Short mmCIF file of C-alpha atoms in Angstrom, two decimals:
data_model
loop_
_atom_site.label_atom_id
_atom_site.label_comp_id
_atom_site.label_asym_id
_atom_site.label_seq_id
_atom_site.Cartn_x
_atom_site.Cartn_y
_atom_site.Cartn_z
CA MET A 1297 -119.12 25.79 -48.94
CA LYS A 1298 -115.57 25.88 -47.65
CA ILE A 1299 -111.99 25.38 -49.15
CA GLU A 1300 -111.28 21.63 -48.18
CA LYS A 1301 -107.78 21.61 -49.38
CA LYS A 1302 -104.93 23.47 -51.24
CA ALA A 1303 -105.65 23.69 -55.05
CA GLN A 1304 -104.31 25.69 -58.00
CA ALA A 1305 -105.82 26.57 -61.40
CA GLY A 1306 -104.56 28.96 -64.26
CA THR A 1307 -101.20 30.01 -65.48
CA MET A 1308 -98.61 32.58 -65.30
CA GLN A 1309 -98.94 33.76 -68.95
CA SER A 1310 -99.82 37.11 -69.78
CA SER A 1311 -103.72 37.96 -69.78
CA ASP A 1312 -104.36 35.06 -67.42
CA LEU A 1313 -104.08 34.45 -63.65
CA MET A 1314 -102.88 31.90 -61.22
CA VAL A 1315 -105.21 31.07 -58.57
CA PHE A 1316 -104.32 29.19 -55.25
CA THR A 1317 -106.86 27.87 -52.44
CA GLU A 1318 -106.00 27.07 -49.08
CA PRO A 1319 -108.33 25.86 -46.14
CA ALA A 1320 -109.07 28.77 -43.08
CA ASP A 1321 -111.67 29.72 -40.74
CA THR A 1322 -112.58 32.88 -42.47
CA LEU A 1323 -112.78 33.82 -46.07
CA ASP A 1324 -109.58 35.85 -47.12
CA ILE A 1325 -109.10 37.07 -50.48
CA GLN A 1326 -105.51 37.98 -51.60
CA ILE A 1327 -105.00 39.92 -54.65
CA ASP A 1328 -101.74 40.44 -56.43
CA SER A 1329 -101.83 41.89 -59.82
CA THR A 1330 -99.60 43.77 -62.33
CA VAL A 1331 -102.60 45.88 -63.03
CA ALA A 1332 -103.67 46.37 -59.25
CA LYS A 1333 -103.58 50.07 -59.62
CA GLN A 1334 -105.70 50.45 -62.63
CA TYR A 1335 -108.11 47.40 -62.01
CA GLY A 1336 -107.57 46.00 -58.38
CA HIS A 1337 -111.30 46.97 -57.56
CA LEU A 1338 -112.59 45.28 -60.33
CA ILE A 1339 -110.76 42.00 -59.98
CA GLN A 1340 -111.71 41.96 -56.39
CA ALA A 1341 -115.33 42.40 -57.38
CA LYS A 1342 -115.42 39.78 -60.07
CA VAL A 1343 -113.78 37.16 -57.54
CA GLU A 1344 -116.07 38.02 -54.84
CA GLU A 1345 -118.93 37.52 -57.32
CA VAL A 1346 -117.79 33.93 -58.28
CA LEU A 1347 -117.10 32.81 -54.62
CA ASN A 1348 -120.71 34.21 -53.57
CA ARG A 1349 -122.23 32.41 -56.65
CA MET A 1350 -120.51 29.20 -55.39
CA ASN A 1351 -121.59 30.05 -51.63
CA VAL A 1352 -117.72 29.84 -50.78
CA THR A 1353 -117.71 31.18 -47.04
CA ALA A 1354 -114.30 30.09 -45.74
CA GLY A 1355 -110.77 29.69 -46.98
CA ILE A 1356 -107.57 31.73 -48.48
CA ILE A 1357 -108.03 32.61 -52.33
CA ARG A 1358 -104.63 33.85 -53.34
CA ILE A 1359 -104.75 35.43 -56.98
CA LYS A 1360 -101.47 35.99 -58.92
CA ASP A 1361 -102.93 38.09 -61.91
CA ARG A 1362 -101.25 39.33 -65.14
CA GLY A 1363 -103.97 41.44 -66.57
CA ALA A 1364 -106.68 38.73 -67.06
CA LEU A 1365 -110.25 39.76 -68.25
CA ASP A 1366 -112.99 39.08 -66.23
CA TYR A 1367 -114.18 35.67 -68.00
CA ALA A 1368 -110.90 34.26 -67.56
CA ILE A 1369 -111.09 35.46 -63.67
CA ASP A 1370 -114.24 33.60 -63.26
CA ALA A 1371 -113.25 30.47 -65.05
CA ARG A 1372 -109.93 30.20 -62.97
CA VAL A 1373 -111.46 30.82 -59.53
CA GLN A 1374 -114.11 28.48 -60.47
CA ALA A 1375 -111.76 25.76 -61.48
CA ALA A 1376 -109.50 26.44 -58.29
CA VAL A 1377 -112.63 26.19 -55.77
CA LEU A 1378 -113.92 22.89 -57.58
CA ARG A 1379 -110.48 21.50 -57.44
CA SER A 1380 -110.58 22.43 -53.74
CA GLN A 1381 -113.36 20.05 -53.06
CA GLU A 1382 -112.04 16.88 -54.87
CA ALA A 1383 -111.62 14.09 -52.42
CA MET B 384 -94.29 22.49 -74.86
CA VAL B 385 -92.77 21.91 -71.73
CA SER B 386 -91.02 18.62 -70.98
CA TYR B 387 -89.02 17.07 -68.22
CA LEU B 388 -85.38 16.53 -69.06
CA LEU B 389 -84.78 13.01 -68.06
CA THR B 390 -82.06 11.89 -70.01
CA ASP B 391 -78.12 12.87 -69.76
CA ASN B 392 -78.33 13.96 -73.35
CA ARG B 393 -81.31 16.24 -72.35
CA ILE B 394 -79.54 17.60 -69.34
CA GLN B 395 -76.18 18.41 -71.36
CA GLU B 396 -78.49 20.38 -74.12
CA ALA B 397 -79.64 22.35 -70.87
CA ARG B 398 -76.13 22.71 -69.68
CA ASN B 399 -75.01 24.16 -73.04
CA LEU B 400 -77.96 26.69 -72.92
CA LEU B 401 -76.86 27.74 -69.18
CA THR B 402 -73.11 28.08 -70.30
CA ASP B 403 -74.22 30.40 -73.15
CA SER B 404 -76.39 32.29 -70.72
CA GLY B 405 -73.47 32.66 -68.50
CA LEU B 406 -74.91 30.62 -65.63
CA ASP B 407 -73.27 27.93 -63.87
CA PHE B 408 -75.05 24.39 -63.92
CA ASP B 409 -75.80 23.12 -60.30
CA PRO B 410 -76.17 19.38 -59.60
CA ASP B 411 -78.45 19.74 -56.97
CA PHE B 412 -82.06 19.77 -58.47
CA ASP B 413 -85.16 17.67 -58.02
CA VAL B 414 -86.62 18.67 -61.40
CA PHE B 415 -85.13 19.89 -64.83
CA LEU B 416 -87.72 21.24 -67.19
CA GLY B 417 -87.15 22.32 -70.83
CA VAL B 418 -89.33 24.02 -73.43
CA TYR B 419 -88.50 22.63 -77.19
CA GLU B 420 -89.20 24.35 -80.49
CA HIS B 421 -88.61 22.27 -83.55
CA ASP B 422 -86.69 19.80 -81.20
CA SER B 423 -84.29 22.52 -80.03
CA LEU B 424 -83.97 23.33 -76.67
CA ILE B 425 -85.25 27.23 -76.14
CA ALA B 426 -85.70 27.79 -72.63
CA THR B 427 -84.89 25.60 -69.26
CA GLY B 428 -85.38 25.96 -65.60
CA ALA B 429 -84.81 23.73 -62.61
CA ARG B 430 -86.32 23.30 -58.98
CA SER B 431 -84.53 22.07 -55.82
CA LYS B 432 -87.53 21.43 -53.23
CA ASN B 433 -88.92 25.23 -53.18
CA ILE B 434 -86.18 26.74 -54.96
CA LEU B 435 -86.04 27.45 -58.82
CA LYS B 436 -82.75 27.93 -60.31
CA MET B 437 -80.97 27.45 -63.55
CA VAL B 438 -83.35 29.43 -65.59
CA ALA B 439 -82.08 30.07 -69.10
CA VAL B 440 -84.18 31.48 -72.37
CA HIS B 441 -82.31 31.31 -75.77
CA PRO B 442 -81.44 34.76 -76.91
CA ASP B 443 -83.66 34.32 -80.01
CA HIS B 444 -86.66 33.68 -77.65
CA ARG B 445 -86.36 36.23 -74.91
CA ASP B 446 -89.14 38.55 -75.97
CA THR B 447 -91.72 35.81 -76.25
CA GLY B 448 -94.02 34.30 -73.65
CA VAL B 449 -91.59 31.42 -73.05
CA PHE B 450 -89.83 32.62 -70.13
CA ALA B 451 -93.42 32.68 -68.54
CA GLU B 452 -94.04 29.21 -69.86
CA ILE B 453 -91.15 27.75 -68.21
CA ILE B 454 -91.49 29.57 -64.94
CA ASN B 455 -95.29 28.55 -65.04
CA ALA B 456 -94.17 24.87 -65.54
CA LEU B 457 -91.89 25.27 -62.39
CA ILE B 458 -94.44 26.76 -60.16
CA THR B 459 -97.09 24.33 -60.89
CA ASP B 460 -94.68 21.37 -60.81
CA ALA B 461 -93.74 22.86 -57.16
CA PHE B 462 -97.26 23.31 -56.32
CA ARG B 463 -98.01 19.82 -56.96
CA ALA B 464 -94.86 18.65 -54.99
CA GLY B 465 -96.43 20.48 -52.19
CA TYR B 466 -94.48 23.96 -52.31
CA GLU B 467 -96.73 27.00 -52.72
CA HIS B 468 -93.94 29.32 -51.37
CA THR B 469 -90.86 29.33 -53.80
CA PHE B 470 -87.86 31.29 -54.14
CA VAL B 471 -85.77 32.15 -57.12
CA PHE B 472 -82.08 33.17 -57.19
CA THR B 473 -81.05 35.25 -60.13
CA LYS B 474 -79.09 38.04 -61.43
CA PRO B 475 -80.10 41.53 -60.44
CA VAL B 476 -80.64 42.22 -64.05
CA TYR B 477 -83.55 39.65 -64.52
CA VAL B 478 -85.41 41.09 -61.37
CA GLN B 479 -87.76 42.97 -63.34
CA SER B 480 -88.67 39.79 -65.79
CA PHE B 481 -89.80 37.90 -62.51
CA ARG B 482 -91.80 40.94 -60.95
CA TYR B 483 -93.91 40.92 -64.19
CA LEU B 484 -94.67 37.37 -63.37
CA ASN B 485 -95.84 38.57 -59.96
CA PHE B 486 -92.50 37.43 -57.87
CA SER B 487 -91.81 39.84 -55.04
CA PRO B 488 -88.08 40.96 -54.57
CA LEU B 489 -86.55 39.73 -51.18
CA ALA B 490 -83.06 41.01 -51.17
CA GLN B 491 -80.35 41.72 -53.62
CA THR B 492 -76.44 42.20 -53.57
CA ASP B 493 -74.40 43.39 -56.44
CA SER B 494 -74.28 39.99 -57.92
CA VAL B 495 -77.27 38.10 -56.94
CA ALA B 496 -80.99 38.66 -56.33
CA VAL B 497 -83.80 36.68 -54.42
CA LEU B 498 -87.19 37.00 -55.18
CA GLU B 499 -90.16 34.87 -53.88
CA TYR B 500 -93.65 33.63 -55.27
CA GLY B 501 -96.96 32.45 -53.48
CA HIS B 502 -96.19 34.25 -50.05
CA SER B 503 -93.95 37.18 -49.29
CA ILE B 504 -92.04 38.77 -46.23
CA LYS B 505 -94.65 41.29 -46.13
CA ASP B 506 -97.30 38.38 -45.12
CA TYR B 507 -94.51 37.27 -42.34
CA LEU B 508 -94.24 40.70 -41.05
CA LYS B 509 -97.75 41.53 -40.89
CA LYS B 510 -98.48 38.22 -39.03
CA TRP B 511 -95.94 39.39 -36.28
CA LYS B 512 -96.63 43.05 -36.00
CA SER B 513 -98.87 42.67 -33.42
CA GLU B 514 -95.87 41.73 -31.12
CA VAL B 515 -94.01 44.95 -31.81
CA ARG B 516 -93.68 47.43 -28.65
CA PRO B 517 -92.29 50.82 -28.87
CA GLY B 518 -88.62 51.54 -27.35
CA LYS B 519 -85.18 51.01 -27.88
CA ASN B 520 -85.34 47.21 -29.04
CA SER B 521 -82.66 44.68 -29.60
CA GLY B 522 -82.86 41.52 -31.73
CA LEU B 523 -81.32 38.01 -31.70
CA VAL B 524 -81.11 35.30 -34.33
CA MET B 525 -80.56 31.86 -32.82
CA ASN B 526 -80.66 28.31 -33.66
CA CYS B 527 -80.67 27.26 -29.95
CA ASN B 528 -79.79 23.36 -31.10
CA PRO B 529 -80.73 23.01 -27.91
CA PHE B 530 -81.08 25.97 -25.61
CA THR B 531 -78.36 26.26 -23.10
CA ASN B 532 -77.12 28.47 -20.11
CA GLY B 533 -75.14 30.03 -22.80
CA HIS B 534 -78.05 31.32 -24.82
CA ARG B 535 -79.81 32.12 -21.55
CA TYR B 536 -76.97 34.55 -20.48
CA LEU B 537 -77.01 36.22 -23.75
CA VAL B 538 -80.67 36.82 -23.87
CA GLU B 539 -80.38 37.90 -20.13
CA THR B 540 -77.83 40.38 -21.02
CA ALA B 541 -79.73 41.76 -24.09
CA SER B 542 -83.20 42.01 -21.82
CA ALA B 543 -81.12 44.04 -19.29
CA CYS B 544 -80.15 46.94 -21.61
CA SER B 545 -83.04 46.80 -24.03
CA ASP B 546 -86.78 48.17 -23.84
CA ASN B 547 -87.61 44.97 -25.76
CA VAL B 548 -85.90 41.86 -27.26
CA TYR B 549 -86.89 40.14 -30.23
CA LEU B 550 -85.62 36.58 -30.19
CA PHE B 551 -85.93 35.10 -33.47
CA VAL B 552 -85.65 31.25 -33.44
CA VAL B 553 -84.21 29.69 -36.71
CA GLU B 554 -87.18 27.80 -38.17
CA GLU B 555 -85.42 25.88 -40.83
CA ASP B 556 -85.59 21.80 -39.57
CA SER B 557 -82.22 20.93 -40.56
CA SER B 558 -80.75 20.45 -36.98
CA LEU B 559 -80.54 17.69 -34.55
CA ILE B 560 -83.54 18.96 -32.27
CA PRO B 561 -86.58 19.69 -34.20
CA PHE B 562 -87.85 23.33 -34.72
CA SER B 563 -90.76 22.65 -32.48
CA ALA B 564 -88.80 21.32 -29.68
CA ARG B 565 -86.17 24.02 -30.12
CA LEU B 566 -88.92 26.79 -30.13
CA ASN B 567 -90.63 25.13 -26.88
CA LEU B 568 -87.29 25.06 -24.86
CA VAL B 569 -86.41 28.75 -25.73
CA LYS B 570 -90.09 29.90 -24.63
CA LYS B 571 -89.54 27.88 -21.52
CA GLY B 572 -86.01 29.33 -20.88
CA VAL B 573 -86.78 32.82 -21.28
CA GLU B 574 -90.61 32.88 -19.81
CA ASP B 575 -89.47 35.03 -16.69
CA LEU B 576 -88.03 37.50 -18.70
CA ALA B 577 -91.14 39.76 -19.39
CA ASN B 578 -89.71 42.19 -22.20
CA VAL B 579 -88.52 38.92 -24.34
CA HIS B 580 -90.46 38.13 -27.44
CA VAL B 581 -89.74 34.84 -28.98
CA ILE B 582 -90.67 34.85 -32.89
CA PRO B 583 -90.01 32.02 -35.55
CA THR B 584 -87.64 33.47 -38.40
CA GLY B 585 -89.96 31.88 -41.06
CA PRO B 586 -87.36 31.24 -44.12
CA TYR B 587 -86.07 34.71 -43.77
CA ALA B 588 -83.08 34.25 -41.63
CA VAL B 589 -80.28 31.51 -41.32
CA SER B 590 -82.51 29.40 -43.82
CA ARG B 591 -82.17 26.97 -46.85
CA ILE B 592 -82.68 30.38 -48.71
CA THR B 593 -81.02 33.14 -46.91
CA PHE B 594 -77.96 31.03 -45.66
CA PRO B 595 -77.48 27.80 -47.10
CA SER B 596 -73.94 27.40 -46.10
CA TYR B 597 -75.20 27.06 -42.45
CA PHE B 598 -76.41 23.84 -43.35
CA LEU B 599 -74.40 22.68 -46.38
CA LYS B 600 -70.61 23.57 -46.23
CA ASP B 601 -69.81 26.23 -49.15
CA SER B 602 -66.67 27.95 -50.01
CA GLU B 603 -65.84 31.04 -47.99
CA LYS B 604 -66.69 33.09 -51.12
CA VAL B 605 -70.02 31.65 -51.38
CA THR B 606 -70.62 31.85 -47.71
CA SER B 607 -69.80 35.57 -47.60
CA GLU B 608 -72.14 36.27 -50.21
CA GLN B 609 -74.97 34.61 -48.64
CA LEU B 610 -74.08 36.32 -45.14
CA ARG B 611 -74.66 39.72 -47.01
CA LEU B 612 -78.02 38.48 -48.34
CA ASP B 613 -79.20 37.27 -45.04
CA LEU B 614 -78.07 40.35 -43.17
CA SER B 615 -79.75 42.43 -45.75
CA ILE B 616 -82.96 40.97 -45.22
CA PHE B 617 -82.84 41.46 -41.47
CA CYS B 618 -81.77 45.04 -41.67
CA GLU B 619 -83.81 46.26 -44.45
CA GLN B 620 -86.97 44.28 -43.66
CA ILE B 621 -87.24 42.77 -40.11
CA ALA B 622 -85.30 45.43 -38.15
CA PRO B 623 -87.30 48.51 -39.01
CA VAL B 624 -90.84 46.63 -38.45
CA PHE B 625 -89.62 45.62 -35.26
CA GLY B 626 -87.87 48.77 -34.21
CA ILE B 627 -84.51 47.25 -33.85
CA THR B 628 -81.46 49.17 -33.35
CA ARG B 629 -79.03 46.75 -31.73
CA ARG B 630 -78.24 43.07 -32.46
CA PHE B 631 -76.50 40.91 -29.97
CA ALA B 632 -74.49 37.65 -30.70
CA GLY B 633 -72.06 35.63 -28.52
CA GLN B 634 -68.36 35.47 -29.41
CA GLU B 635 -67.49 32.57 -31.53
CA PRO B 636 -63.98 31.16 -30.55
CA VAL B 637 -64.68 27.77 -32.35
CA CYS B 638 -66.62 27.79 -35.39
CA ARG B 639 -65.31 29.34 -38.40
CA LEU B 640 -68.87 29.84 -40.18
CA THR B 641 -70.37 31.41 -37.06
CA ALA B 642 -67.31 33.70 -36.59
CA MET B 643 -67.40 34.77 -40.33
CA TYR B 644 -71.21 35.69 -39.27
CA ASN B 645 -70.23 37.82 -36.50
CA GLU B 646 -67.57 39.72 -38.61
CA ALA B 647 -70.03 40.27 -41.32
CA MET B 648 -72.69 41.90 -38.71
CA ARG B 649 -70.02 44.01 -37.26
CA GLU B 650 -69.27 45.22 -40.73
CA ILE B 651 -72.75 45.39 -42.11
CA LEU B 652 -75.20 46.30 -39.22
CA PRO B 653 -73.65 49.78 -38.66
CA GLN B 654 -74.30 50.60 -42.17
CA TYR B 655 -78.02 50.41 -41.14
CA GLY B 656 -77.79 52.24 -38.08
CA ILE B 657 -77.88 49.07 -35.92
CA GLU B 658 -75.37 48.69 -33.38
CA PHE B 659 -73.70 45.20 -33.19
CA THR B 660 -72.84 43.74 -29.77
CA GLU B 661 -70.72 40.89 -29.19
CA ILE B 662 -71.09 39.21 -25.61
CA GLU B 663 -68.15 36.94 -24.02
CA ARG B 664 -69.20 33.48 -24.09
CA LYS B 665 -70.36 32.11 -20.47
CA THR B 666 -68.23 29.03 -19.05
CA ALA B 667 -69.18 26.01 -17.13
CA GLY B 668 -66.69 23.93 -15.08
CA GLY B 669 -63.88 25.71 -17.12
CA HIS B 670 -65.38 25.16 -20.59
CA ILE B 671 -67.24 27.71 -22.75
CA ILE B 672 -71.00 26.64 -23.07
CA SER B 673 -72.26 25.82 -26.60
CA ALA B 674 -74.84 24.03 -28.19
CA SER B 675 -72.31 21.54 -30.23
CA ALA B 676 -70.76 20.65 -26.77
CA VAL B 677 -74.01 19.96 -25.31
CA ARG B 678 -74.97 17.45 -28.33
CA ARG B 679 -71.47 15.81 -27.94
CA MET B 680 -72.18 15.10 -24.38
CA LEU B 681 -75.47 13.76 -24.95
CA LEU B 682 -74.08 11.55 -27.72
CA ALA B 683 -71.65 10.50 -25.37
CA GLY B 684 -73.85 9.95 -22.39
CA GLU B 685 -72.18 12.45 -20.14
CA TYR B 686 -75.25 13.79 -18.36
CA ASP B 687 -73.54 14.99 -15.50
CA LYS B 688 -71.38 17.62 -17.44
CA LEU B 689 -74.51 18.41 -19.89
CA ARG B 690 -76.49 19.22 -16.63
CA GLU B 691 -74.20 22.18 -15.96
CA MET B 692 -74.51 23.52 -19.22
CA VAL B 693 -78.44 23.65 -19.92
CA PRO B 694 -81.40 25.04 -18.05
CA GLU B 695 -83.90 22.44 -16.30
CA ALA B 696 -86.38 22.14 -19.20
CA THR B 697 -83.73 21.47 -21.66
CA TYR B 698 -82.28 18.74 -19.67
CA LYS B 699 -85.61 17.18 -19.17
CA TYR B 700 -86.20 17.07 -22.80
CA LEU B 701 -82.64 15.88 -23.71
CA THR B 702 -82.72 13.19 -21.17
CA GLU B 703 -86.49 12.11 -22.10
CA ASN B 704 -85.44 12.09 -26.16
CA THR B 705 -81.93 10.44 -25.81
CA GLY B 706 -82.92 7.49 -27.94
CA VAL B 707 -84.70 9.45 -30.84
CA LEU B 708 -81.93 12.18 -31.02
CA ILE B 709 -79.37 9.43 -31.15
CA SER B 710 -80.78 7.23 -33.71
CA LYS B 711 -81.71 10.63 -35.78
CA ASN B 712 -77.95 11.86 -35.33
CA ALA B 713 -76.82 8.38 -36.99
CA THR B 714 -78.40 9.26 -40.20
CA PRO B 715 -75.94 11.25 -42.43
CA VAL B 716 -78.15 14.00 -43.70
CA LEU B 717 -78.13 16.01 -40.51
CA SER B 718 -75.51 18.75 -39.80
CA SER B 719 -75.06 21.54 -37.56
#
């Protein structure tokens, strides 16, 4: 599946994250997190896991994280990807 | 809960909150939002296109999530309106609060700070990094509305005394000639100069963000503040990446605004170790060549005079698009 359009999910509240999607030829994950130093690699792994599960092969996934737990990351990424598919 | 402030009464409440927070009301906004608790306004914020402004939180609610709530509502609303790259102007003391919400600082003076959200200047610089060549490099920032023989002379001069020249073309699309055409005419106009690299400015020089006075006239005090912001971005972020140690500009005998810009460069650039060189303006038929004179001649149909002031590609573009440009000029939103 490819990111078809710009979409957004999540909020800027503490312990949440904002996910933006944008169409692109290749898959590009950009993570900006207030806890990047400690947990950046885990956020990256979680995002990749969700994208793999949903077979996302192309698009820009831009994450603005404020210390979200992994199930929140899972839900927000999934919501943004699904919204990027709506007509 | 966040609501849109739609009535004069609601907006007056927001104005009171702004005044109490030491902020000025600015009538230029597309949406005004507020957060209410027990029917009293505890936070407010507005957006004009991709710029967030007038953000204030009632002192009793500063340490709650309400700041994130109002900014979140503004960002979400901006995204729906098609803006995923947003900017905020705030006081330096609030920079950290915005950083906690993943904003990145862009520029700061003693009295104002600009931060961006969604994209950052780092992405812009990364994108153009492959154009960077080592050496004694120079930079120019030009609107080129449109590209004239005067611009050409300035670029040639810079080209002759630099290893590489980075010619930044103002990307803000608020001029008579659309950005894509301006960029194209610049590229054609300098294609024989091998050490000249043409690069769009993005929103990072002479834009609605860095220097709104260029498009909407402001007081000299406001203008001078904006010049400092604009030049601090150039000196602190752009010049180091491109290895720019010298900036060229044409002398400005007519336009007060551009003259102020040159004065500010003469003062500020050396503080960052960047040399400022002002070049005497080229003339044609006894007159200084300027883009504004070219536009006047185009609108007056003086093609013979115009032809002496612009390269062939610009002349061709102007004569082929005269109708469109004249009708565009008739709409009052356009300036500069």
